[in-house]
Coordinates of C-alpha atoms and ligand atoms in Angstrom, one line a residue:
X1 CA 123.6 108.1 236.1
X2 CA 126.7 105.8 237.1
X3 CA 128.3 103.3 236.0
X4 CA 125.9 100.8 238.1
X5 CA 123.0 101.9 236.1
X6 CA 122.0 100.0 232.8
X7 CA 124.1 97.3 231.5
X8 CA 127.5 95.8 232.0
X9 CA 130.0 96.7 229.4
X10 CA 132.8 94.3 228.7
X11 CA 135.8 94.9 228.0
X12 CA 139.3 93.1 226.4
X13 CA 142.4 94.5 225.0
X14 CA 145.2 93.1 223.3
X15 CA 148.9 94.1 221.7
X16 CA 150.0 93.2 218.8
X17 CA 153.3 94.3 219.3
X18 CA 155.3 96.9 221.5
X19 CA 153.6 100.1 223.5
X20 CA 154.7 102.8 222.8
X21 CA 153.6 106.8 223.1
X22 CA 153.5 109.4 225.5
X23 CA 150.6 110.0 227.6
X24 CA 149.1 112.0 230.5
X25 CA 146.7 110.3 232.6
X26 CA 144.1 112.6 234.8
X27 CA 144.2 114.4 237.9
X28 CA 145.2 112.7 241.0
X29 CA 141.9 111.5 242.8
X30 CA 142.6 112.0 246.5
X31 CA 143.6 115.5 245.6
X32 CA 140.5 116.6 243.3
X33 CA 138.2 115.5 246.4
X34 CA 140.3 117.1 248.8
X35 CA 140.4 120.4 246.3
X36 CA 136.5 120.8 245.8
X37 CA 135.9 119.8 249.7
X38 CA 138.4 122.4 251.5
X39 CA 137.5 125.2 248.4
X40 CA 134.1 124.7 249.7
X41 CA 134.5 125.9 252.9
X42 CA 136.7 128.6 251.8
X43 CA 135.2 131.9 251.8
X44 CA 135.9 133.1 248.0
X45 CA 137.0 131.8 245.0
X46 CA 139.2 128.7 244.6
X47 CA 139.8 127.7 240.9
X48 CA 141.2 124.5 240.5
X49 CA 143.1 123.2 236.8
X50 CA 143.3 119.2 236.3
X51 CA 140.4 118.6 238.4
X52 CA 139.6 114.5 238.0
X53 CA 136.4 114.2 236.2
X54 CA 135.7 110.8 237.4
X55 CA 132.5 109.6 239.1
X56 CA 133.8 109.7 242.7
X57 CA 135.2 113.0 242.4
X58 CA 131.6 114.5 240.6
X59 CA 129.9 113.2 243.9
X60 CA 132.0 115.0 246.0
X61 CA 131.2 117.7 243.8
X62 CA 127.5 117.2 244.2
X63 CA 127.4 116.9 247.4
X64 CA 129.2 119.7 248.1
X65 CA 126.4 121.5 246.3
X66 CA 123.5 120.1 248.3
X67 CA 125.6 121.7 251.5
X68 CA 125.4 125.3 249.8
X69 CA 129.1 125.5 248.0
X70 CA 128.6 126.8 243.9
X71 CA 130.5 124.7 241.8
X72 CA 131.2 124.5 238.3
X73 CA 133.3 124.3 235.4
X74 CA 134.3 126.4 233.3
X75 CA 134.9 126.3 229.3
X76 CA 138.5 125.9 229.8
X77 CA 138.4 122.9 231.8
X78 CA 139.1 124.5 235.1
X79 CA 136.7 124.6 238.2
X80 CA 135.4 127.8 240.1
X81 CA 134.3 126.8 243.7
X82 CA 132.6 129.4 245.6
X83 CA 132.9 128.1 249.6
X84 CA 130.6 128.9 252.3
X85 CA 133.1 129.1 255.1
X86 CA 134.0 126.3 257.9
X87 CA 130.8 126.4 259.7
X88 CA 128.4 127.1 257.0
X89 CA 127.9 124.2 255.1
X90 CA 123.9 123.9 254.9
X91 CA 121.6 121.6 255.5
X92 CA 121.6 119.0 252.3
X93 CA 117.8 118.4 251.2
X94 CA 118.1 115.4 249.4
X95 CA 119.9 112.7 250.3
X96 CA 124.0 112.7 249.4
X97 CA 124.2 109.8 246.7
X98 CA 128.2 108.6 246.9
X99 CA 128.0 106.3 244.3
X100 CA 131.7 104.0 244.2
X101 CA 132.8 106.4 246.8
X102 CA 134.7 105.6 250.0
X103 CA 136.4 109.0 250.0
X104 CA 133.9 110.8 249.4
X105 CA 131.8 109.2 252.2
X106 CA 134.3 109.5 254.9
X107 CA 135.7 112.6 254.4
X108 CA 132.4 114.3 254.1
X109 CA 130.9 112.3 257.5
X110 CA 134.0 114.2 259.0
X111 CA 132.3 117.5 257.5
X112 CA 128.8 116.8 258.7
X113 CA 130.2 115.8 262.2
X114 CA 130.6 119.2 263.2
X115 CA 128.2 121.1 261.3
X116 CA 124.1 121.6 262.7
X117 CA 122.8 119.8 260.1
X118 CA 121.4 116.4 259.3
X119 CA 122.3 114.2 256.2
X120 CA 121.6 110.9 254.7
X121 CA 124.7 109.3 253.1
X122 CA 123.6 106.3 250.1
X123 CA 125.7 104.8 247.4
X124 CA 126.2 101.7 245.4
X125 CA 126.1 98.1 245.9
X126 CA 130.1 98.1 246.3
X127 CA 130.1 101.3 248.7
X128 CA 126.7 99.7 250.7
X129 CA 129.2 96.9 251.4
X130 CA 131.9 98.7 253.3
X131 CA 132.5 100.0 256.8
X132 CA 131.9 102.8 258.0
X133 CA 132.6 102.2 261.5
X134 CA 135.9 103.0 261.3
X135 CA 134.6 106.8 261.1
X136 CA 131.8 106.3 262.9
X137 CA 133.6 105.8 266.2
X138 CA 135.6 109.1 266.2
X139 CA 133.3 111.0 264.9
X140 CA 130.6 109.8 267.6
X141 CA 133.4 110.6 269.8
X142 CA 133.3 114.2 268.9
X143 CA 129.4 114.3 269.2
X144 CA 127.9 113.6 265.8
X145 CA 124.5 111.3 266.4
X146 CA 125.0 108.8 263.3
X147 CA 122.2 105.8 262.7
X148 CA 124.1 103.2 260.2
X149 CA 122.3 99.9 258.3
X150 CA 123.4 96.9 260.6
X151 CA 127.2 96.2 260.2
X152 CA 127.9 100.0 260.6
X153 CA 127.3 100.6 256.9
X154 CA 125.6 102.9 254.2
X155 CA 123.0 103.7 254.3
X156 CA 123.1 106.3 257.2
X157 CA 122.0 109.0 258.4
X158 CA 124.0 111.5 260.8
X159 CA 123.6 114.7 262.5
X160 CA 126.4 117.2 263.5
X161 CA 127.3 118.3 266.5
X162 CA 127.8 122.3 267.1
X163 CA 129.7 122.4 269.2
X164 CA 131.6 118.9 268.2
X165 CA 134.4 118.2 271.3
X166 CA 138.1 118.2 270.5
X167 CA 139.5 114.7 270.1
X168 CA 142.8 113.2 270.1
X169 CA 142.5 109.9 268.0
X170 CA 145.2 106.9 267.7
X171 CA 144.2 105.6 264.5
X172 CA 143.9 102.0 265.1
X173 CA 143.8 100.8 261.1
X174 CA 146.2 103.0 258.7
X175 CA 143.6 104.8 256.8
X176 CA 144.2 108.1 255.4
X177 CA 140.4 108.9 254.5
X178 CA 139.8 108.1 258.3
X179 CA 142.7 110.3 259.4
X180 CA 141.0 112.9 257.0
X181 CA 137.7 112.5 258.8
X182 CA 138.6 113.6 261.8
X183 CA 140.9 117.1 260.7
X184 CA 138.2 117.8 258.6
X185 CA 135.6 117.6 261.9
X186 CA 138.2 119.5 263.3
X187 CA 138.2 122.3 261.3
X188 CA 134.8 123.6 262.4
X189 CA 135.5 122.5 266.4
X190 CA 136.6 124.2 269.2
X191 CA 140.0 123.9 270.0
X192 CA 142.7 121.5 268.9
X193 CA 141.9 118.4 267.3
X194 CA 144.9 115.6 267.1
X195 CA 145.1 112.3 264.8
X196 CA 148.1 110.0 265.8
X197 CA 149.2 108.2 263.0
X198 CA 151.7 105.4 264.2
X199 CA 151.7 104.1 260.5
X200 CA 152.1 106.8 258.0
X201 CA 149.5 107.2 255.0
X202 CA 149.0 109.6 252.2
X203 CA 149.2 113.6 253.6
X204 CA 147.4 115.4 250.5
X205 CA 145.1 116.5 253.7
X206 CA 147.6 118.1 255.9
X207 CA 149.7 119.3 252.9
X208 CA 146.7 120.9 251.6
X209 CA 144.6 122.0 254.6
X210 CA 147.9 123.9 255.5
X211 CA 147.4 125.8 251.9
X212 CA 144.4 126.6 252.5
X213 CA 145.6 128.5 255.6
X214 CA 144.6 126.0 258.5
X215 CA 146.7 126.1 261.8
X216 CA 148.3 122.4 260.8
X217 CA 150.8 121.1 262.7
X218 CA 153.0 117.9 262.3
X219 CA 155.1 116.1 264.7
X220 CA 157.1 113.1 264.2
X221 CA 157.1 111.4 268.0
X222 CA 157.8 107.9 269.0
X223 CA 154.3 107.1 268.8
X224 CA 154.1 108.4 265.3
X225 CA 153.3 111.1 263.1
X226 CA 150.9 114.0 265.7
X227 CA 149.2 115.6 263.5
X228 CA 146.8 118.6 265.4
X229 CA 144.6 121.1 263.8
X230 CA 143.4 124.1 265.4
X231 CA 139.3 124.5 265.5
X232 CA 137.1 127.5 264.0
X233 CA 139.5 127.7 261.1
X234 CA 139.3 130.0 258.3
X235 CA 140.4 128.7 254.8
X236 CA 141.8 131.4 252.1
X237 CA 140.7 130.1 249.1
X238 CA 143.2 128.9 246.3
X239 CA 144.5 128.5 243.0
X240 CA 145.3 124.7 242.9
X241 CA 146.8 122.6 240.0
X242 CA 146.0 119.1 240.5
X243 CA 148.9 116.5 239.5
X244 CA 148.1 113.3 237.2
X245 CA 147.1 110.7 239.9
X246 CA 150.4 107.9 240.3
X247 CA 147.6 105.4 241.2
X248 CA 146.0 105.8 237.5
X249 CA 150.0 105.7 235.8
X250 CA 150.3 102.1 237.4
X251 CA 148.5 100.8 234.7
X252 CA 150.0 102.1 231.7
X253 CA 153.3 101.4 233.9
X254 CA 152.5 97.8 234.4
X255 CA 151.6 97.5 230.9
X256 CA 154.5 98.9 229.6
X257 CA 156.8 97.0 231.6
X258 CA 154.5 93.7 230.4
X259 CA 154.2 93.6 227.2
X260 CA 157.9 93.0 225.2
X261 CA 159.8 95.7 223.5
X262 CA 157.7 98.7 224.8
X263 CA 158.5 102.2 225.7
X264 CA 156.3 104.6 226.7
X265 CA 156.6 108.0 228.6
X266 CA 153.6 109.4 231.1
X267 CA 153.8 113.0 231.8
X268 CA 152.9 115.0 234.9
X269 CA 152.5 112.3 237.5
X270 CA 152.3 112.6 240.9
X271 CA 155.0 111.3 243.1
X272 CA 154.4 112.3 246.6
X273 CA 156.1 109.8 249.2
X274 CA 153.4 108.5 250.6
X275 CA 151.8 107.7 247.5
X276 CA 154.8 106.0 245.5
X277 CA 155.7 102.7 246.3
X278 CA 155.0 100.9 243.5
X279 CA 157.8 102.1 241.6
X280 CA 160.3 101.5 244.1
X281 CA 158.8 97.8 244.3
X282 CA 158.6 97.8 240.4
X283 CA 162.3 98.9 240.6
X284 CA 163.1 96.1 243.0
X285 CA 162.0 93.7 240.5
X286 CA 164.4 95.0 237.5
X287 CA 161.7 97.5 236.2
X288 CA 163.3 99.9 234.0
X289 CA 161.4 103.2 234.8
X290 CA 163.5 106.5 235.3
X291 CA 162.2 110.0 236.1
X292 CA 162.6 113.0 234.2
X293 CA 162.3 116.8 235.5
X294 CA 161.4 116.6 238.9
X295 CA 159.3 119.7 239.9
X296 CA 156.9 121.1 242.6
X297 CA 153.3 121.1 241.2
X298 CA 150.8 122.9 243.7
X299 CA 153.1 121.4 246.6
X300 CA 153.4 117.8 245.7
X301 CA 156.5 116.4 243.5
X302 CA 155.5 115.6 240.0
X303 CA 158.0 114.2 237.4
X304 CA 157.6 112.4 233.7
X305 CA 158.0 108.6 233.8
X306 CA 159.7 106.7 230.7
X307 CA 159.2 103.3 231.0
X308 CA 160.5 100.0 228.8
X309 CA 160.1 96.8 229.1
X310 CA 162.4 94.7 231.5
X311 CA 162.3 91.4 232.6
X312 CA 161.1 91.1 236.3
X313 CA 162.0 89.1 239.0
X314 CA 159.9 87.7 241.9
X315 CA 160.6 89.3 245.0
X316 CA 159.2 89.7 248.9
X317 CA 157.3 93.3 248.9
X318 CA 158.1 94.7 252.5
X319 CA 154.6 94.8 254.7
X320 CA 155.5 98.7 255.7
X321 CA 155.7 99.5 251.9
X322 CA 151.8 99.0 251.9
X323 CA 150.2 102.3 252.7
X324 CA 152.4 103.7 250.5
X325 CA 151.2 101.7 247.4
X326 CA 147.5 100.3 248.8
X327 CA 145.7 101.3 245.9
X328 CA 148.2 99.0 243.5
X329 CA 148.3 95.9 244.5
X330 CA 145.4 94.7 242.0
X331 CA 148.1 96.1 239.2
X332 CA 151.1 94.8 240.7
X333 CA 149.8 91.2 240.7
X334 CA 149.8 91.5 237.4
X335 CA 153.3 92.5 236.9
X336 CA 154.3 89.3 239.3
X337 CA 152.2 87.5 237.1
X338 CA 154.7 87.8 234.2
X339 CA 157.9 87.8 236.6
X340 CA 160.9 85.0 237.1
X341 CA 159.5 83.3 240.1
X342 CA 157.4 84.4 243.2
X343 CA 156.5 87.6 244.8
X344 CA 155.4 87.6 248.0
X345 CA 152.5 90.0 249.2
X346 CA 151.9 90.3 252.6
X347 CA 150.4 92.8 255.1
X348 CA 147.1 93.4 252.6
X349 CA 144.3 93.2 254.6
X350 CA 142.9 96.4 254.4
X351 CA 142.2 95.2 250.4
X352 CA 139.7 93.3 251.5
X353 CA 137.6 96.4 252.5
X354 CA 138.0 98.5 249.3
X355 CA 135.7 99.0 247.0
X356 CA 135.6 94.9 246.3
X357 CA 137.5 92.4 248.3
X358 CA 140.8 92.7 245.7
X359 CA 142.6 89.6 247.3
X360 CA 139.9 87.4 246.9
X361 CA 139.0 89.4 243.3
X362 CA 142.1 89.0 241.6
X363 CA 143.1 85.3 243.2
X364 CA 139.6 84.4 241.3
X365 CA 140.4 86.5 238.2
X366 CA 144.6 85.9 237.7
X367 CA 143.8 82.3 238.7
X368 CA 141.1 81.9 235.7
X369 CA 143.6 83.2 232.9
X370 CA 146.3 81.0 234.3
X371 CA 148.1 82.6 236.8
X372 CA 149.6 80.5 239.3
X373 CA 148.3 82.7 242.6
X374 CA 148.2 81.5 246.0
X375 CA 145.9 83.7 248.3
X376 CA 146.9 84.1 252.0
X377 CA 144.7 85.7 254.1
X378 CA 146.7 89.2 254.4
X379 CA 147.7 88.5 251.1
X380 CA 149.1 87.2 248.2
X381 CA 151.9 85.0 246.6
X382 CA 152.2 84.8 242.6
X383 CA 154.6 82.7 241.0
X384 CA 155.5 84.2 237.5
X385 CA 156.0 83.1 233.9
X386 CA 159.3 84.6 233.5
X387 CA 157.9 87.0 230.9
X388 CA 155.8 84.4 228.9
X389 CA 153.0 84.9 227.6
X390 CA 149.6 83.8 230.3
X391 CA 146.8 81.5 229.0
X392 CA 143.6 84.0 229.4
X393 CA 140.9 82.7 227.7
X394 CA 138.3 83.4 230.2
X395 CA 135.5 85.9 231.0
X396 CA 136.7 87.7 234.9
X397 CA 134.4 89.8 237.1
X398 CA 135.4 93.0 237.8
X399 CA 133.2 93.4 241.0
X400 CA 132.0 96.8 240.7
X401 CA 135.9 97.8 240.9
X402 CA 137.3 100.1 239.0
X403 CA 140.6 98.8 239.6
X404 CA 140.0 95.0 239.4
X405 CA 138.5 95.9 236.0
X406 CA 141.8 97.8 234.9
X407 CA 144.2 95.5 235.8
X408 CA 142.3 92.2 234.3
X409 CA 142.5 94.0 231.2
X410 CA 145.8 95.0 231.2
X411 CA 146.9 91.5 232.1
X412 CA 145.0 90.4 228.9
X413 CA 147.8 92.4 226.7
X414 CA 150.1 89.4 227.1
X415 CA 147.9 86.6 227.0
X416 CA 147.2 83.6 224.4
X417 CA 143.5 84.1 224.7
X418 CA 141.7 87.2 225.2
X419 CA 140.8 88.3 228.4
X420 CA 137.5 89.7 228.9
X421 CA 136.4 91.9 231.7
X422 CA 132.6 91.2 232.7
X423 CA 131.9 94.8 233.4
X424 CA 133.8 97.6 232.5
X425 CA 131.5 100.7 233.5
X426 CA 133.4 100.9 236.9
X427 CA 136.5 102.7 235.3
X428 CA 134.8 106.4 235.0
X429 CA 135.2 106.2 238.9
X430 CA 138.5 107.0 238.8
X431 CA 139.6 106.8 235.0
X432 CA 137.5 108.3 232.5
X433 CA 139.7 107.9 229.0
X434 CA 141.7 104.8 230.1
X435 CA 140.8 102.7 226.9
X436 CA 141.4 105.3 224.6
X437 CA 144.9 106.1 226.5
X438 CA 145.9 102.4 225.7
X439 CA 144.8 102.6 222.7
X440 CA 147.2 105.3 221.7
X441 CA 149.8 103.1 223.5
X442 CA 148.4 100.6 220.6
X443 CA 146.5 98.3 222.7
X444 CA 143.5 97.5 220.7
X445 CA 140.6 96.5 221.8
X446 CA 138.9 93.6 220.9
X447 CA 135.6 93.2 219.0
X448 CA 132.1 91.9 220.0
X449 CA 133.6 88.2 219.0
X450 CA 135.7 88.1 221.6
X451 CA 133.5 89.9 224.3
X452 CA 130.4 88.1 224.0
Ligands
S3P1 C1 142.3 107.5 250.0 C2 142.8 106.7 251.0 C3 142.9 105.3 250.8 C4 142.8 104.8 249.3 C5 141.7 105.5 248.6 C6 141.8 107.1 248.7 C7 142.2 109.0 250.3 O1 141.9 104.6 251.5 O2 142.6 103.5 249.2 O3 141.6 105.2 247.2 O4 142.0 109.8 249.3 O5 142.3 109.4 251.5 P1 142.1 104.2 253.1 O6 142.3 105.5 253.8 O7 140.9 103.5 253.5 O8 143.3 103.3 253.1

């Protein structure tokens, strides 16, 4: 069952006075995908510790299954994968249900591509929506046979190549899971297979394909980042600690930095480069958030985060910042939402292809609590109450997005009026336990009165 099944759940929190706490938030939900798909193809045992537990991440999981791999998890929490080697994934006989899942989708379309087998990829509403073409054309490139619903979209149904042809791709939209796509596909083809990235996104792939053993090599070049991986790999498997996922801290972050007189601390999150430019643009506003023990966890930088409440200031977010931060813009409207004048947002438009169009989402949703929002078609510009409290008082849909539903809420923590979120089943995607988190922040949340 997922969250799309059975009936909406709303949702509204409120503070009555300052957060504060300390609090982890779960594993890091690029990397648990990325750790159940590459242990899966390694020939042994990979046991992975802070595994995500959200919806996406159990498809992979599943899916994973369906191709042969034994996974499960063990009393302690951690995860024993037992892979069938690069080139033995088997043929899935049922049909691989993705749910919310764009990651999963791609990156395991990348899989398939170069494996003998046939399968049918189906999710949800939201994930029906999206396009695939962007994977589609490599992949076909490489020799995979894929039959997509009209718009290039789920559901599909696509059959491997064996042997798929090398490819070197120019990635013509900056889009890790596409970039992904094609290593993976390259993993089980003959000879080198090359992505040229001339923007750089998130490298959990090529870090961790490179643990695993892969020949992974990176070069930085005029063009952009080469990335080539060398065919008919074998993967070792591993022992793998997954970081708490930056893109889940943003909304305790945001909160914190929201709602007056707070000060909070988040432990173990993950801070890889590619991944953390909301703090820097948090920083740039007058945020107050400072790191704490700076370590290496399972090859990615990880530090604690104390943050307190500052006033913020409007400012213009750099377009080349994006990649690094895609997954926070729903969030970081809300912190312009309560800073001294406007931010400017542009560069966006690869929000309006997630897993709900968030421009057009959270102009709708801010703009209905009474945020001044103006939306620009590759963007967004927000002018700010200078810390003031907003108006809510409204009822927002969350659009089957996990992180429309999380930041409507948290903007609701410093309103006059609750704020309710229509639907707030979406959040096990990627955050299973983020109510009760706030709530040990001492958000509370508010009764039937003010849901219904
Ligand atoms: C992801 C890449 C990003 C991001 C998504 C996870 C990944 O998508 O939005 O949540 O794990 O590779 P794009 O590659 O489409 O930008």
């Amino acid at each position: 069952m997922t969250h799309s099944d059975g009936v909406p759940m709303p949702l509204s929190l409120s503070a009555d006075g300052p957060l504060a706490g300390a609090v982890t938030v779960p594993g890091d939900k690029s990397i648990s995908h990325r750790s159940l798909m590459l242990g899966a193809l390694a020939v042994g045992e990979t046991i992975i510790t802070g595994l995500l537990q959200g919806e996406d991440v159990l498809a992979t999981a599943a899916a994973m299954r369906a191709m042969g791999a034994d996974i499960v998890r063990g009393e302690d929490g951690r995860w024993h994968v037992h892979g069938v080697g690069v080139g033995g994934l088997l043929q899935p006989l049922v049909a691989l249900d993705m749910g919310n899942s764009g990651t999963s989708t791609r990156l395991l379309m990348g899989l398939v591509a170069s494996h003998p087998i046939t399968a049918t990829f189906i999710g949800d509403a939201s994930l029906s929506r999206r396009p695939m073409g962007r994977v589609i054309d490599p992949l076909g490139q490489m020799g995979a046979n894929i039959t997509a619903s009209p718009g290039g979209r789920l559901p599909l149904m696509m059959t491997g190549a064996c042997p798929a042809v090398p490819l070197r791709y120019v990635l013509p939209v900056a889009s890790a899971q596409v970039k992904s796509a094609v290593l993976l596909a390259g993993l089980n083809t003959p000879g080198d297979t090359v992505v040229v990235e001339p923007v750089p996104t998130r490298d959990h792939s090529e870090r961790m394909l490179a643990g695993f053993g892969a020949h992974l090599t990176v070069e930085a070049a005029p063009e952009g980042r080469i990335i080539t991986v060398r065919g008919e790999a074998q993967l070792r498997p591993q022992t793998l600690t997954v970081p708490g996922d930056p893109s889940s801290a943003a909304f305790p972050m945001v909160a914190a930095l929201v709602v007056p007189g707070s000060d909070i601390r988040i432990s173990n999150v993950g801070l890889n480069p590619t991944r953390a430019g909301l703090i820097d643009v948090l920083r740039a506003m007058g945020a107050d958030i400072t790191l704490h023990d700076l370590r290496d966890v399972g090859g990615e930088p990880v530090a604690d985060l104390h943050v307190r409440h500052a006033p913020l200031t409007g400012i213009e977010v750099p377009p080349e910042m994006v990649p690094s931060m895609v997954d926070e813009f729903p969030i970081l409207f809300v912190a312009a939402a309560f800073a001294q004048g406007r931010t400017i947002m542009r560069g966006l438009e690869e929000l309006r292809v997630k897993e709900s169009d968030r421009i057009a989402a959270m102009a709708s949703g801010l703009s209905a609590i009474g945020v001044m929002t103006q939306e620009l078609a590759d963007g967004m510009i927000i002018t700010g109450t200078g810390g003031e409290a907003i108006a809510g008082g409204a009822t927002v849909p969350a659009h089957l997005d996990h992180r429309i539903a999380m930041s409507l809420a948290i903007a609701g923590l410093h309103a006059r009026a609750p704020v309710i979120v229509d639907d707030a089943r979406p959040i096990a995607t990627s955050f299973p336990g983020f109510v009760a988190m706030m709530e040990r922040l001492g958000a509370r949340r508010q009764g039937p009165a003010a849901v219904h």
